[in-house]
Every structure is written in structure tokens, then in C-alpha cells.
GROMACS .gro file of C-alpha atoms in nm:
model
  307
    1MET     CA    1  -9.692  -3.610 -11.150
    2ALA     CA    2  -9.456  -3.749 -11.415
    3VAL     CA    3  -9.754  -3.927 -11.575
    4ALA     CA    4  -9.952  -3.602 -11.578
    5MET     CA    5  -9.661  -3.412 -11.735
    6ALA     CA    6  -9.607  -3.680 -12.000
    7LEU     CA    7  -9.975  -3.686 -12.097
    8ASP     CA    8  -9.992  -3.309 -12.124
    9ALA     CA    9  -9.667  -3.287 -12.322
   10LEU     CA   10  -9.794  -3.548 -12.568
   11ILE     CA   11 -10.152  -3.434 -12.629
   12GLY     CA   12 -10.227  -3.125 -12.421
   13TRP     CA   13 -10.596  -3.069 -12.348
   14PRO     CA   14 -10.767  -3.142 -12.683
   15ASN     CA   15 -11.022  -2.894 -12.818
   16TRP     CA   16 -11.283  -3.166 -12.862
   17LEU     CA   17 -11.249  -3.259 -12.496
   18PHE     CA   18 -11.271  -2.896 -12.388
   19ALA     CA   19 -11.583  -2.849 -12.601
   20ARG     CA   20 -11.744  -3.155 -12.442
   21VAL     CA   21 -11.656  -3.122 -12.073
   22GLY     CA   22 -11.476  -2.789 -12.035
   23HIS     CA   23 -11.172  -2.778 -11.809
   24PRO     CA   24 -11.121  -2.799 -11.431
   25VAL     CA   25 -10.993  -2.441 -11.423
   26THR     CA   26 -11.311  -2.317 -11.590
   27TRP     CA   27 -11.514  -2.511 -11.332
   28LEU     CA   28 -11.318  -2.341 -11.056
   29GLY     CA   29 -11.371  -2.012 -11.234
   30ARG     CA   30 -11.749  -2.050 -11.218
   31LEU     CA   31 -11.733  -2.114 -10.844
   32ILE     CA   32 -11.507  -1.812 -10.791
   33ASP     CA   33 -11.736  -1.595 -11.002
   34ALA     CA   34 -12.031  -1.700 -10.787
   35VAL     CA   35 -11.845  -1.621 -10.464
   36ASP     CA   36 -11.721  -1.288 -10.602
   37GLY     CA   37 -12.066  -1.191 -10.724
   38GLY     CA   38 -12.242  -1.285 -10.403
   39TRP     CA   39 -11.994  -1.187 -10.132
   40ASN     CA   40 -11.803  -0.890 -10.277
   41ARG     CA   41 -12.049  -0.607 -10.219
   42SER     CA   42 -11.937  -0.254 -10.310
   43SER     CA   43 -12.159  -0.112 -10.036
   44ASP     CA   44 -11.958  -0.289  -9.763
   45PRO     CA   45 -11.661  -0.117  -9.594
   46PRO     CA   46 -11.310  -0.236  -9.693
   47ALA     CA   47 -11.256  -0.431  -9.371
   48LEU     CA   48 -11.573  -0.632  -9.423
   49ARG     CA   49 -11.489  -0.693  -9.790
   50ARG     CA   50 -11.144  -0.819  -9.690
   51ALA     CA   51 -11.299  -1.055  -9.434
   52ALA     CA   52 -11.544  -1.178  -9.698
   53GLY     CA   53 -11.252  -1.233  -9.936
   54VAL     CA   54 -11.071  -1.441  -9.675
   55ALA     CA   55 -11.381  -1.652  -9.618
   56GLY     CA   56 -11.443  -1.688  -9.992
   57ALA     CA   57 -11.087  -1.797 -10.064
   58LEU     CA   58 -11.095  -2.049  -9.781
   59LEU     CA   59 -11.425  -2.189  -9.910
   60VAL     CA   60 -11.299  -2.236 -10.266
   61ILE     CA   61 -10.968  -2.390 -10.156
   62ALA     CA   62 -11.135  -2.618  -9.900
   63LEU     CA   63 -11.388  -2.746 -10.152
   64ALA     CA   64 -11.113  -2.815 -10.407
   65VAL     CA   65 -10.892  -2.997 -10.155
   66ALA     CA   66 -11.187  -3.197 -10.019
   67LEU     CA   67 -11.285  -3.308 -10.368
   68GLY     CA   68 -10.929  -3.414 -10.446
   69TRP     CA   69 -10.901  -3.600 -10.118
   70ALA     CA   70 -11.237  -3.776 -10.167
   71VAL     CA   71 -11.140  -3.898 -10.514
   72GLN     CA   72 -10.791  -4.006 -10.406
   73THR     CA   73 -10.918  -4.211 -10.112
   74VAL     CA   74 -11.134  -4.436 -10.331
   75LEU     CA   75 -10.852  -4.528 -10.570
   76GLY     CA   76 -10.665  -4.854 -10.550
   77SER     CA   77 -10.297  -4.902 -10.474
   78GLY     CA   78  -9.973  -4.961 -10.661
   79TRP     CA   79  -9.912  -4.859 -11.020
   80VAL     CA   80 -10.282  -4.854 -11.106
   81ARG     CA   81 -10.325  -4.579 -10.850
   82VAL     CA   82 -10.025  -4.391 -10.991
   83ILE     CA   83 -10.160  -4.403 -11.347
   84VAL     CA   84 -10.514  -4.302 -11.248
   85LEU     CA   85 -10.388  -4.014 -11.033
   86GLY     CA   86 -10.166  -3.903 -11.321
   87ILE     CA   87 -10.464  -3.901 -11.559
   88LEU     CA   88 -10.672  -3.701 -11.312
   89ALA     CA   89 -10.388  -3.452 -11.257
   90TRP     CA   90 -10.317  -3.420 -11.631
   91PRO     CA   91 -10.553  -3.126 -11.706
   92LEU     CA   92 -10.401  -2.927 -11.419
   93VAL     CA   93 -10.057  -2.914 -11.587
   94ALA     CA   94 -10.033  -2.653 -11.864
   95LEU     CA   95  -9.702  -2.774 -12.007
   96ARG     CA   96  -9.794  -2.805 -12.377
   97SER     CA   97 -10.033  -2.509 -12.381
   98LEU     CA   98  -9.765  -2.272 -12.251
   99HIS     CA   99  -9.511  -2.398 -12.503
  100ASP     CA  100  -9.749  -2.364 -12.797
  101HIS     CA  101  -9.868  -2.015 -12.701
  102VAL     CA  102  -9.511  -1.885 -12.672
  103ALA     CA  103  -9.399  -2.061 -12.992
  104ALA     CA  104  -9.691  -1.892 -13.168
  105VAL     CA  105  -9.521  -1.559 -13.092
  106ALA     CA  106  -9.174  -1.666 -13.208
  107HIS     CA  107  -9.279  -1.783 -13.555
  108PRO     CA  108  -9.437  -1.461 -13.690
  109LEU     CA  109  -9.178  -1.243 -13.514
  110ALA     CA  110  -8.895  -1.434 -13.682
  111SER     CA  111  -9.057  -1.387 -14.024
  112GLY     CA  112  -9.111  -1.014 -13.976
  113ASP     CA  113  -9.487  -1.038 -13.926
  114ILE     CA  114  -9.512  -0.781 -13.646
  115ALA     CA  115  -9.894  -0.771 -13.656
  116GLY     CA  116  -9.915  -1.148 -13.621
  117ALA     CA  117  -9.661  -1.146 -13.338
  118ARG     CA  118  -9.855  -0.874 -13.155
  119ALA     CA  119 -10.178  -1.069 -13.195
  120ALA     CA  120 -10.013  -1.385 -13.061
  121VAL     CA  121  -9.848  -1.215 -12.763
  122SER     CA  122 -10.176  -1.048 -12.667
  123GLN     CA  123 -10.306  -1.396 -12.585
  124ILE     CA  124 -10.052  -1.445 -12.305
  125VAL     CA  125  -9.981  -1.100 -12.156
  126GLY     CA  126 -10.190  -0.808 -12.036
  127ARG     CA  127  -9.975  -0.521 -12.166
  128ASP     CA  128 -10.090  -0.318 -12.467
  129PRO     CA  129  -9.957  -0.508 -12.774
  130ALA     CA  130  -9.988  -0.206 -13.006
  131THR     CA  131  -9.710  -0.033 -12.810
  132LEU     CA  132  -9.464  -0.322 -12.843
  133ASP     CA  133  -9.177  -0.324 -13.090
  134ASP     CA  134  -8.988  -0.641 -13.183
  135ALA     CA  135  -8.785  -0.639 -12.860
  136GLY     CA  136  -9.093  -0.563 -12.650
  137ILE     CA  137  -9.279  -0.857 -12.804
  138ALA     CA  138  -8.984  -1.090 -12.740
  139ARG     CA  139  -8.951  -0.969 -12.380
  140ALA     CA  140  -9.322  -1.018 -12.315
  141ALA     CA  141  -9.318  -1.373 -12.454
  142ILE     CA  142  -9.004  -1.476 -12.265
  143GLU     CA  143  -9.126  -1.326 -11.937
  144SER     CA  144  -9.458  -1.508 -11.975
  145LEU     CA  145  -9.274  -1.832 -12.048
  146ALA     CA  146  -9.053  -1.800 -11.739
  147GLU     CA  147  -9.327  -1.693 -11.498
  148ASN     CA  148  -9.585  -1.944 -11.619
  149ALA     CA  149  -9.333  -2.227 -11.617
  150SER     CA  150  -9.336  -2.171 -11.242
  151ASP     CA  151  -9.703  -2.122 -11.163
  152GLY     CA  152  -9.843  -2.328 -11.453
  153ILE     CA  153  -9.624  -2.639 -11.427
  154VAL     CA  154  -9.363  -2.647 -11.151
  155ALA     CA  155  -9.591  -2.524 -10.872
  156PRO     CA  156  -9.885  -2.758 -10.939
  157VAL     CA  157  -9.665  -3.067 -10.977
  158PHE     CA  158  -9.459  -2.965 -10.672
  159TRP     CA  159  -9.770  -2.957 -10.452
  160GLY     CA  160  -9.904  -3.266 -10.627
  161ALA     CA  161  -9.582  -3.455 -10.557
  162LEU     CA  162  -9.610  -3.365 -10.189
  163PHE     CA  163  -9.983  -3.421 -10.133
  164GLY     CA  164 -10.122  -3.600 -10.437
  165LEU     CA  165 -10.450  -3.495 -10.596
  166PRO     CA  166 -10.553  -3.269 -10.303
  167GLY     CA  167 -10.223  -3.084 -10.340
  168ILE     CA  168 -10.246  -3.015 -10.711
  169VAL     CA  169 -10.619  -2.935 -10.708
  170GLY     CA  170 -10.576  -2.712 -10.405
  171TYR     CA  171 -10.292  -2.525 -10.572
  172LYS     CA  172 -10.494  -2.470 -10.889
  173ALA     CA  173 -10.775  -2.328 -10.678
  174ILE     CA  174 -10.528  -2.085 -10.517
  175ASN     CA  175 -10.375  -1.983 -10.849
  176THR     CA  176 -10.713  -1.938 -11.017
  177LEU     CA  177 -10.834  -1.725 -10.728
  178ASP     CA  178 -10.532  -1.501 -10.770
  179SER     CA  179 -10.580  -1.478 -11.147
  180MET     CA  180 -10.944  -1.379 -11.113
  181ILE     CA  181 -10.967  -1.164 -10.802
  182GLY     CA  182 -10.612  -1.103 -10.676
  183HIS     CA  183 -10.585  -0.763 -10.843
  184ARG     CA  184 -10.531  -0.414 -10.705
  185THR     CA  185 -10.847  -0.270 -10.855
  186ALA     CA  186 -11.128  -0.080 -10.688
  187ARG     CA  187 -11.339  -0.395 -10.684
  188HIS     CA  188 -11.075  -0.642 -10.568
  189GLU     CA  189 -10.823  -0.442 -10.362
  190ALA     CA  190 -10.984  -0.563 -10.037
  191PHE     CA  191 -11.179  -0.871 -10.145
  192GLY     CA  192 -10.886  -1.021 -10.339
  193TRP     CA  193 -10.622  -0.956 -10.072
  194ALA     CA  194 -10.635  -1.309  -9.931
  195ALA     CA  195 -10.625  -1.466 -10.277
  196ALA     CA  196 -10.314  -1.270 -10.374
  197ARG     CA  197 -10.128  -1.333 -10.048
  198THR     CA  198 -10.211  -1.706 -10.050
  199ASP     CA  199 -10.081  -1.735 -10.405
  200ASP     CA  200  -9.759  -1.560 -10.302
  201VAL     CA  201  -9.702  -1.817 -10.028
  202ALA     CA  202  -9.795  -2.116 -10.246
  203ASN     CA  203  -9.544  -2.009 -10.513
  204LEU     CA  204  -9.260  -1.921 -10.278
  205ILE     CA  205  -9.068  -2.250 -10.319
  206PRO     CA  206  -9.176  -2.343 -10.676
  207ALA     CA  207  -9.066  -2.005 -10.819
  208ARG     CA  208  -8.717  -2.045 -10.677
  209LEU     CA  209  -8.706  -2.410 -10.785
  210THR     CA  210  -8.796  -2.303 -11.140
  211GLY     CA  211  -8.515  -2.049 -11.137
  212VAL     CA  212  -8.269  -2.314 -11.021
  213LEU     CA  213  -8.383  -2.551 -11.298
  214PHE     CA  214  -8.319  -2.278 -11.556
  215VAL     CA  215  -7.976  -2.211 -11.407
  216LEU     CA  216  -7.875  -2.577 -11.403
  217LEU     CA  217  -7.967  -2.633 -11.766
  218SER     CA  218  -7.844  -2.302 -11.901
  219ALA     CA  219  -7.552  -2.282 -12.140
  220GLN     CA  220  -7.423  -2.008 -11.908
  221PRO     CA  221  -7.508  -2.132 -11.557
  222ALA     CA  222  -7.276  -1.892 -11.373
  223GLN     CA  223  -7.424  -1.592 -11.552
  224ALA     CA  224  -7.780  -1.716 -11.497
  225TRP     CA  225  -7.713  -1.780 -11.127
  226SER     CA  226  -7.555  -1.441 -11.075
  227CYS     CA  227  -7.839  -1.261 -11.251
  228MET     CA  228  -8.103  -1.450 -11.054
  229LEU     CA  229  -7.946  -1.373 -10.717
  230ARG     CA  230  -7.882  -1.010 -10.808
  231ASP     CA  231  -8.207  -0.913 -10.981
  232ALA     CA  232  -8.487  -1.145 -10.866
  233ARG     CA  233  -8.584  -0.920 -10.574
  234ARG     CA  234  -8.607  -0.616 -10.800
  235HIS     CA  235  -8.922  -0.756 -10.959
  236ARG     CA  236  -9.259  -0.625 -10.835
  237SER     CA  237  -9.364  -0.983 -10.760
  238PRO     CA  238  -9.202  -1.169 -10.469
  239ASN     CA  239  -9.185  -1.481 -10.686
  240ALA     CA  240  -9.192  -1.408 -11.060
  241GLY     CA  241  -8.853  -1.239 -11.050
  242TRP     CA  242  -8.672  -1.566 -10.975
  243PRO     CA  243  -8.751  -1.760 -11.295
  244GLU     CA  244  -8.751  -1.440 -11.504
  245ALA     CA  245  -8.410  -1.324 -11.380
  246ALA     CA  246  -8.267  -1.674 -11.426
  247MET     CA  247  -8.403  -1.679 -11.782
  248ALA     CA  248  -8.261  -1.332 -11.852
  249GLY     CA  249  -7.916  -1.441 -11.737
  250ALA     CA  250  -7.936  -1.768 -11.926
  251LEU     CA  251  -8.022  -1.591 -12.252
  252GLY     CA  252  -7.787  -1.298 -12.196
  253ALA     CA  253  -8.073  -1.054 -12.261
  254ARG     CA  254  -8.253  -0.794 -12.053
  255LEU     CA  255  -8.614  -0.851 -11.949
  256SER     CA  256  -8.889  -0.661 -11.767
  257GLY     CA  257  -8.845  -0.283 -11.779
  258PRO     CA  258  -9.113  -0.019 -11.852
  259ARG     CA  259  -9.434  -0.134 -12.020
  260ILE     CA  260  -9.784   0.000 -12.090
  261TYR     CA  261 -10.105  -0.143 -11.942
  262HIS     CA  262 -10.437   0.004 -12.053
  263GLY     CA  263 -10.277   0.333 -12.151
  264SER     CA  264 -10.072   0.374 -11.830
  265THR     CA  265  -9.696   0.324 -11.812
  266ALA     CA  266  -9.562   0.088 -11.545
  267ASP     CA  267  -9.202   0.183 -11.475
  268GLU     CA  268  -9.068  -0.162 -11.388
  269PRO     CA  269  -8.696  -0.215 -11.321
  270TRP     CA  270  -8.485  -0.409 -11.568
  271LEU     CA  271  -8.369  -0.763 -11.508
  272ASN     CA  272  -8.013  -0.811 -11.638
  273GLU     CA  273  -7.989  -0.439 -11.707
  274GLY     CA  274  -7.713  -0.352 -11.951
  275ALA     CA  275  -7.758  -0.667 -12.158
  276ARG     CA  276  -7.891  -0.656 -12.515
  277ASP     CA  277  -8.260  -0.663 -12.605
  278PRO     CA  278  -8.405  -1.007 -12.687
  279ASP     CA  279  -8.531  -1.113 -13.029
  280ALA     CA  280  -8.721  -1.403 -13.187
  281ALA     CA  281  -8.417  -1.629 -13.158
  282ASP     CA  282  -8.417  -1.572 -12.782
  283ILE     CA  283  -8.779  -1.686 -12.761
  284SER     CA  284  -8.672  -2.009 -12.931
  285GLY     CA  285  -8.375  -2.034 -12.696
  286GLY     CA  286  -8.603  -1.982 -12.398
  287LEU     CA  287  -8.834  -2.257 -12.523
  288LYS     CA  288  -8.540  -2.497 -12.555
  289LEU     CA  289  -8.435  -2.419 -12.197
  290TYR     CA  290  -8.795  -2.462 -12.082
  291ARG     CA  291  -8.823  -2.805 -12.248
  292ARG     CA  292  -8.497  -2.925 -12.090
  293ALA     CA  293  -8.602  -2.797 -11.747
  294MET     CA  294  -8.939  -2.970 -11.762
  295MET     CA  295  -8.782  -3.297 -11.878
  296LEU     CA  296  -8.538  -3.283 -11.588
  297LEU     CA  297  -8.821  -3.220 -11.342
  298ALA     CA  298  -9.023  -3.513 -11.479
  299GLY     CA  299  -8.713  -3.731 -11.466
  300VAL     CA  300  -8.659  -3.644 -11.101
  301PHE     CA  301  -9.017  -3.753 -11.027
  302VAL     CA  302  -8.960  -4.084 -11.206
  303VAL     CA  303  -8.642  -4.152 -11.008
  304LEU     CA  304  -8.816  -4.065 -10.680
  305ALA     CA  305  -9.108  -4.293 -10.769
  306LEU     CA  306  -8.876  -4.587 -10.831
  307LEU     CA  307  -8.672  -4.549 -10.511
   0.00000   0.00000   0.00000
């Protein structure tokens, strides 16, 4: 997992490689699309659609885990095996991509280019960017950084460290299922139930671990710890509140709060309510904390590998 993180931090997933072979997540996406299109029938009653969603999620996860296991079993041993597994796990760690997408919001926001900042933040969040002021843009970027640090990096490498390639591939299948069908919409309320619940369970430990990493490396660890313990459970997600609340406490800024999705206001509670609103400098501060946390995590993996 340390090899995978190092490769992704250094070069990411190059555009030329994506153009030539795509990406494992897009391959999973095609499979999920096929299952959703074939098994999620609007004419079926909700109970049957939920059962079909359970079966579909199990199929996608089982195929992903089986493929990872089959590849891992044919590899050699020793450091050659470690390096090869790291290379294979590399595209499943979104460390550089997350950093670059959030940094792309900070730069125009800091220079006063509100239109550019809104365009950049629209690439990483679902809320209506036209309704966001400077503080709203900063909040959206920092929240995305904190949440995706958990489910885009910490969670996959956590499961990869435990179970190797089957663990990281299986987790990405779970997370992609949730991203694509784990929504409370008319089409996916029943069919996506299993995908959403499975993702909640898979992220239970990694989300809290991410929050702890942010606390440990914060300039204000006591404040970050207190905010995380106090506010994490106020978040609508059982997991996202932990890294987001830790980040809010670490930066001394308030996050979450009301926001607009597709013309409708979601009245979300504040994290670190009473603190100041964040700005572009806080996005940069969040990125610094993120880099330190990911380096610590990779360092822990290296130490464990050498024991």
C-alpha cells in the first residue's frame, strides 16, 4: 500500500494512460451500469427491487474480490510481490487527484476569480456552485478534501493492508456502487439500499482513522479532537462527519451547514458552529494537513512492512 501511495503521489493516473486503457473504476462503472440497467426494473415492487439490489451488489463485489484474489495468487513472493502488488493497487488510490482538484479551487479563490473557483469546485461537489459565495466555495472544497481523504485514500489502503489486492479492489467496488446507485432517488431508493449500507460499514473504521490522523497532525490537536468528538455525529452521514469535524477543528473554521442541491435547500447542521467562515487560505491549510496525514499513513505502512 505504501508503494501504491508513493506511485500515485508522484505521477497520479496520467491522461495518456487513461486515454489508452481507461481506469479500473470506469471498468467497475460499466459493470454496475449493466446490473442497474438489467435488474433495476421500475415495474417491480420495492421489496423485489431491494432484493435485486442486494444480489447485484453481491455480484459486483464478489467478481471484484475474485479477480483480485486470482491475480494475487499467481504473483511471486518477497519484495517482487510487494512491488507488483503496489503497482496493481496504484490506480485505486486517488491521492494526487484529490489534492490537485482541491488545489484547483484554492488558486482562483485566492486571486478573487470567483467564477473560476465556482467552476473548479463544481468538479468535486454536487451542490449548486452558482449559489456559493467565497466562504461557501471554501467550505465545499475543504469538506470534499476531508471526506474523500477517507473514502478515496485511507479506506482503500486500509482494506488493502489487511487483505491485499482483493481487499482494495473489493473496497473500490463497494465505494463505486455507492457512488453510482446508493442514492435516495425514486430509481435507487430500494435498489441502491444494499450499496449504501455496505459502503457505510466499509468506511466505519477508515473514517474515524482519517479523523484521528487529522487530529494528530493538527496545529491545534486538542481543539480538533474536541470538535470531532462533539460534532461528528451531527453529520447526515455516519462516517463523513468524523474527518470533516476533525478538519473543522484543526482549521478553526465552521464547515457543513445549509447548502443548495438542484434548487432545493438542505438544512445541514454546522460542524464547529460558532467558528469563523473558511477562506482560500484555509483550503491551503487543509491541503497541508492532508499531505502530512497521508505521509504519516504511508510511513506507518513502511514500518509495518519492515517489522
